[in-house]
Short mmCIF file of C-alpha atoms in Angstrom, two decimals:
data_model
loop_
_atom_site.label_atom_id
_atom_site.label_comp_id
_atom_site.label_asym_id
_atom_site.label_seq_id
_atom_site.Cartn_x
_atom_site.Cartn_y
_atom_site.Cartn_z
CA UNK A 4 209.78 118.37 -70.74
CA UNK A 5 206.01 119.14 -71.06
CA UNK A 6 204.65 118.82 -67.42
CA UNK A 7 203.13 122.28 -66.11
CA UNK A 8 204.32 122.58 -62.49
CA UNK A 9 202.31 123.48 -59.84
CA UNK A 10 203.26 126.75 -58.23
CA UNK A 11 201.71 127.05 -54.79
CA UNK A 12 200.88 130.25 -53.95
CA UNK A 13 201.11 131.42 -57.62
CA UNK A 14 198.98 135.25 -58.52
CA UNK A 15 196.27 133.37 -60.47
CA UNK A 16 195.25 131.32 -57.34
CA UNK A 17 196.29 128.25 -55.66
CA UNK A 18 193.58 127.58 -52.59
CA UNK A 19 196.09 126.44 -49.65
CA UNK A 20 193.15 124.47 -47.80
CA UNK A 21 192.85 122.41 -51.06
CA UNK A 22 196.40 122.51 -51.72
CA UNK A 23 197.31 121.33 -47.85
CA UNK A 24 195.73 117.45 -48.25
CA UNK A 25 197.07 117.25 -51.44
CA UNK A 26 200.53 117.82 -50.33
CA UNK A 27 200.15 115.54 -47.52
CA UNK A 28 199.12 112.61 -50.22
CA UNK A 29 201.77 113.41 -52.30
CA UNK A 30 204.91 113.64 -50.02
CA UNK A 31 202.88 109.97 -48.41
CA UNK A 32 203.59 109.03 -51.81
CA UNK A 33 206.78 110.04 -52.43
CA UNK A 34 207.86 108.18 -49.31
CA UNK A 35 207.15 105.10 -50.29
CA UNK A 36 208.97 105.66 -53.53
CA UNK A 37 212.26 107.48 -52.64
CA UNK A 38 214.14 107.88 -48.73
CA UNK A 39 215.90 110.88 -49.13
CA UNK A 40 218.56 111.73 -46.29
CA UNK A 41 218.93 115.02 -47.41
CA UNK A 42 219.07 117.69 -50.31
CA UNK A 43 221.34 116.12 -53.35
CA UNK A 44 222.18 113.24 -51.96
CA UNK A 45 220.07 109.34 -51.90
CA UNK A 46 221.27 106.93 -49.29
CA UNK A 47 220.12 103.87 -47.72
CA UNK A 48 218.04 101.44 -49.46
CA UNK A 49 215.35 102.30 -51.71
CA UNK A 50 212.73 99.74 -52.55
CA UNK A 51 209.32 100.24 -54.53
CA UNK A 52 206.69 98.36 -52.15
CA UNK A 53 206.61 95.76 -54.22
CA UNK A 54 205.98 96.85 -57.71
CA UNK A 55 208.69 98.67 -59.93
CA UNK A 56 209.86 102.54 -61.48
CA UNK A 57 210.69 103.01 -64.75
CA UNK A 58 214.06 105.12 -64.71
CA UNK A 59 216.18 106.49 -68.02
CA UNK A 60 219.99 108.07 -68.22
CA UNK A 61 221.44 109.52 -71.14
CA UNK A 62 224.80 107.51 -70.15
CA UNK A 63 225.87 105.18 -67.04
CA UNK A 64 229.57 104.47 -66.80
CA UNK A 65 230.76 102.31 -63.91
CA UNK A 66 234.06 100.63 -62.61
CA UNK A 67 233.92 97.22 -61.06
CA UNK A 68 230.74 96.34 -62.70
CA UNK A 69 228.51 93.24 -62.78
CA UNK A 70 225.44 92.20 -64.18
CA UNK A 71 224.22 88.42 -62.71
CA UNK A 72 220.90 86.60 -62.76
CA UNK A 73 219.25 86.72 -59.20
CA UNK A 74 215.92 86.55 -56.69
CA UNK A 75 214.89 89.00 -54.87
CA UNK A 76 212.13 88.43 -51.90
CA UNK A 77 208.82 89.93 -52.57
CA UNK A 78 206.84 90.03 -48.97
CA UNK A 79 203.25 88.40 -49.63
CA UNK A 80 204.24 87.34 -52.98
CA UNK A 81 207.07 85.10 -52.75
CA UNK A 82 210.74 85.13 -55.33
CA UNK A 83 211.12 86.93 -57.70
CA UNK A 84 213.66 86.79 -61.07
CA UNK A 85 215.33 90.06 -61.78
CA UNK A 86 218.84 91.12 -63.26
CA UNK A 87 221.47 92.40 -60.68
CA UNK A 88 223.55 95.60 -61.72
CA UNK A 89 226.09 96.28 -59.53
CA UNK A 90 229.35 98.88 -59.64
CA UNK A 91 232.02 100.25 -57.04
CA UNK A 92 232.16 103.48 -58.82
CA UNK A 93 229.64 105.23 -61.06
CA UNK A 94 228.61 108.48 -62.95
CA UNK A 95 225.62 108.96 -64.78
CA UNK A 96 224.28 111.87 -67.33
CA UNK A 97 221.38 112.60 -65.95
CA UNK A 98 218.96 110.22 -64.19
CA UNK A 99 214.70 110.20 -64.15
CA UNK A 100 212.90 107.61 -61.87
CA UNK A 101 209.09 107.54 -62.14
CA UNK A 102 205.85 105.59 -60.67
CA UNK A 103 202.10 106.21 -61.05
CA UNK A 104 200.14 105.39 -57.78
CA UNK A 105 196.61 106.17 -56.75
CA UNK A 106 195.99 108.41 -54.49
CA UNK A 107 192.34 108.75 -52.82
CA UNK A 108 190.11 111.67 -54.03
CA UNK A 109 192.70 112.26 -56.67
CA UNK A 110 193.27 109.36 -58.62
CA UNK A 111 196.99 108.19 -60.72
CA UNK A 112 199.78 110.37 -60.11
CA UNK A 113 202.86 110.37 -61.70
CA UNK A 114 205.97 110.53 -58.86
CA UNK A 115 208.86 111.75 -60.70
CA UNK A 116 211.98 112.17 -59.41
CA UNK A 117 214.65 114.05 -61.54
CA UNK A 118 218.67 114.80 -61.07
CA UNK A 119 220.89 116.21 -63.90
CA UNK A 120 222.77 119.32 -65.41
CA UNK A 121 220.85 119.00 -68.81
CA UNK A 122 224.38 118.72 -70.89
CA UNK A 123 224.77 115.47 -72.66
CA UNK A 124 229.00 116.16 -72.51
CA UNK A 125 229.11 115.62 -68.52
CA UNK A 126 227.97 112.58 -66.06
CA UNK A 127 227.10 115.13 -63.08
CA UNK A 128 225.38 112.54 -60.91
CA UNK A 129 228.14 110.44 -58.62
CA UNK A 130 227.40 107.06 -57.51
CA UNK A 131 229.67 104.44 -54.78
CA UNK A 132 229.11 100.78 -54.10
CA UNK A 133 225.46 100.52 -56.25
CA UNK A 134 223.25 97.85 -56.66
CA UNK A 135 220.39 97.44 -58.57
CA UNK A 136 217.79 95.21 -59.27
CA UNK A 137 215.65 95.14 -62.48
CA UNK A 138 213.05 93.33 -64.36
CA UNK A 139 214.70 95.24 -67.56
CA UNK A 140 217.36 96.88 -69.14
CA UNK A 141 217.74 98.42 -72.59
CA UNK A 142 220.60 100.57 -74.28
CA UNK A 143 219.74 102.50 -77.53
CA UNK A 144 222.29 103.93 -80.07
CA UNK A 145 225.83 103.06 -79.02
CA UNK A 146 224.33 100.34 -76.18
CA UNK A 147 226.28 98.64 -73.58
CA UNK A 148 229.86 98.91 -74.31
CA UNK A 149 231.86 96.83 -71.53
CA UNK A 150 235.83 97.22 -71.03
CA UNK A 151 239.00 95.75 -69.22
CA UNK A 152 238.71 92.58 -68.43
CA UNK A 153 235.53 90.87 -69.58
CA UNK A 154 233.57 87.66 -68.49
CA UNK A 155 230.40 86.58 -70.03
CA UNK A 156 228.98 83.38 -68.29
CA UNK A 157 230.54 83.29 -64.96
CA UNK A 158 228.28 82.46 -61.94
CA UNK A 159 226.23 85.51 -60.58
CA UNK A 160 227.61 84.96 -57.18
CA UNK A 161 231.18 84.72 -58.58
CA UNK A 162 230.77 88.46 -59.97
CA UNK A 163 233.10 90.90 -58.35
CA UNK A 164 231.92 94.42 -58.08
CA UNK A 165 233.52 95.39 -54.31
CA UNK A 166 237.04 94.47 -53.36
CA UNK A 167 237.27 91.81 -50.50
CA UNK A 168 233.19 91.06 -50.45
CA UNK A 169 231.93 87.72 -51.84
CA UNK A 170 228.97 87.62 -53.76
CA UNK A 171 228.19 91.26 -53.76
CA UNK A 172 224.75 90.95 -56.35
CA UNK A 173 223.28 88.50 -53.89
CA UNK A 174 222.28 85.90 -56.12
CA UNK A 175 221.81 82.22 -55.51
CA UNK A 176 224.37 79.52 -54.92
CA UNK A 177 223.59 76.85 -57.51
CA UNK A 178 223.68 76.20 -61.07
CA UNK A 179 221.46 78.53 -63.98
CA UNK A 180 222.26 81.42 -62.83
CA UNK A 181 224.91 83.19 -64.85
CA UNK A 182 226.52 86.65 -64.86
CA UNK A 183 228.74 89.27 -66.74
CA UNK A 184 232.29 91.02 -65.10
CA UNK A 185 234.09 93.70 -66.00
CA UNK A 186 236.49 96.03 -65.32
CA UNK A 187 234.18 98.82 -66.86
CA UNK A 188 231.51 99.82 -68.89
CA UNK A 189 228.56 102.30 -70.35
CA UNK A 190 225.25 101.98 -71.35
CA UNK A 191 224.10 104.64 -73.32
CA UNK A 192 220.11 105.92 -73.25
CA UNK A 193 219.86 103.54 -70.67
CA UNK A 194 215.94 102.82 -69.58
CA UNK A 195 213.98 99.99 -67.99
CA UNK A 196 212.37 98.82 -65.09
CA UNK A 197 213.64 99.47 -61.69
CA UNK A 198 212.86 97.25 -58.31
CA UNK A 199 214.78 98.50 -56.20
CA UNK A 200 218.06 99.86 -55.56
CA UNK A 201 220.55 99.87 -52.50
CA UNK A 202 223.51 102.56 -52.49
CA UNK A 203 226.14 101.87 -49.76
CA UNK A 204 228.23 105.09 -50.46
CA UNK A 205 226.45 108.47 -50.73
CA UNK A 206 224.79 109.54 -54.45
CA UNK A 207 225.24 113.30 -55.44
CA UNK A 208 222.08 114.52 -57.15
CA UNK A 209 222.70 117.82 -58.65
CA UNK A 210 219.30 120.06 -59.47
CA UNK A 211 217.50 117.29 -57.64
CA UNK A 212 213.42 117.80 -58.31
CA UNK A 213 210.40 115.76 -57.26
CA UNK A 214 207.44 116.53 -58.65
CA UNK A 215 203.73 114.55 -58.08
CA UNK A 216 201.42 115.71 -61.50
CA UNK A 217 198.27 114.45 -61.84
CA UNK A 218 197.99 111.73 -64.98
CA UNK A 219 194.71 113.96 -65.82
CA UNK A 220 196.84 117.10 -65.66
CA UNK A 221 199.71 115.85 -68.17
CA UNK A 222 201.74 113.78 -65.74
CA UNK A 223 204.14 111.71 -67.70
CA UNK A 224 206.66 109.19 -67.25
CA UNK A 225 210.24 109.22 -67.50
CA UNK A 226 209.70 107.51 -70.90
CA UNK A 227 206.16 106.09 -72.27
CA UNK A 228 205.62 102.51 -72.95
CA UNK A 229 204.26 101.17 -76.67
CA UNK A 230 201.32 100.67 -76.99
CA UNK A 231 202.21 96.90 -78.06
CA UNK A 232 204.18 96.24 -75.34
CA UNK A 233 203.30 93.46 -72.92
CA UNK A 234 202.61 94.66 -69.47
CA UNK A 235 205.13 94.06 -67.06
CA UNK A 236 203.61 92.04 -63.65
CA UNK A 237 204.05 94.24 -60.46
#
């Protein structure tokens, strides 16, 4: 990873009256991008005021998963069409969620937010009763691989990721909107778009790090966009 962390305090000089306000900005910042209940572990509901992350694993394997067509309410804006992930159980290997925002006197920051063990041969990060909501989702190499018991073109509210809970993605009642169940599955180099995400059981974050990096200082991404690519509406 090339970002240069800042190390307050440091010998060669960090001024703690400049550093102060910046701090202040960037924990405002990382507020409104993460609720953290405590060290190595997300709770709650997370949304993204509006706009979305980009996020990459190496490899997400769930049990009880779905993936449905659904709308999510956007305050000020109105609906909005995204794809519903859901799963009872997961583990991931490694996870990276990212957003630039703008931040007076500074300018675009890049919030990162990292969790992981850095060895490709474990899924370190624990997940219960997930849901997510993005705009996209891509596998590379191996891709999605989906097991068990498989349905491709059943209802999004028919999807069953929780035992006993009807219509656990959320989506519409209604006809077009069609969804994917299965016992289990991976997607492997997982990235996309992120709107939000709400996690009903606690999420262990190993080696959790935040980090807020100037975009003029070599703040990056969790993974950079082409330079063809059409850009996504926030």
């Amino acid at each position: 990873m090339s970002r240069r962390e800042p190390r307050w305090g440091a010998a060669y000089g960090t001024s703690w009256r400049r550093a102060v306000p910046l701090m202040v900005l960037a924990f405002a910042a990382m507020a409104g991008l993460m609720t953290l209940v405590r060290q190595d572990v997300l709770a709650a509901a997370v949304t993204y005021q509006g706009s979305t992350a980009k996020f990459s694993s190496g490899r997400v394997s769930g049990q009880d998963i779905g993936f449905g067509m659904a709308q999510v309410n956007v305050a000020g804006v109105g609906t909005r069409n995204v794809l519903a992930a859901g799963f009872a159980t997961g583990s991931l290997d490694g996870l990276c969620v990212s957003q630039v925002q703008s931040l007076p006197l500074i300018g675009d920051v890049v919030i990162k937010l990292t969790s992981g063990d850095g060895d490709s041969s474990t899924r370190e990060i624990k997940a219960t009763n997930v849901q997510l909501d993005v705009t996209q989702l891509r596998g590379s190499g191996t891709g999605i691989n989906l097991d068990g018991r498989v349905q491709i073109g059943m209802a999004s509210q028919d999807v069953t990721t929780l035992a006993g809970v009807d219509n656990p993605l959320g989506a519409p009642t209604g006809t077009g909107w069609w969804g994917i169940d299965a016992t289990a599955g991976d997607i492997f180099s997982a990235k996309g778009y992120l709107y939000d995400a709400e996690i009903g059981g606690p999420m262990s974050l190993p080696g959790l790090r935040i980090s807020v990096t100037p975009k003029a200082a070599g703040g990056t991404e969790c993974w950079a966009t082409p330079a063809d690519a059409t850009p996504l509406p926030h």
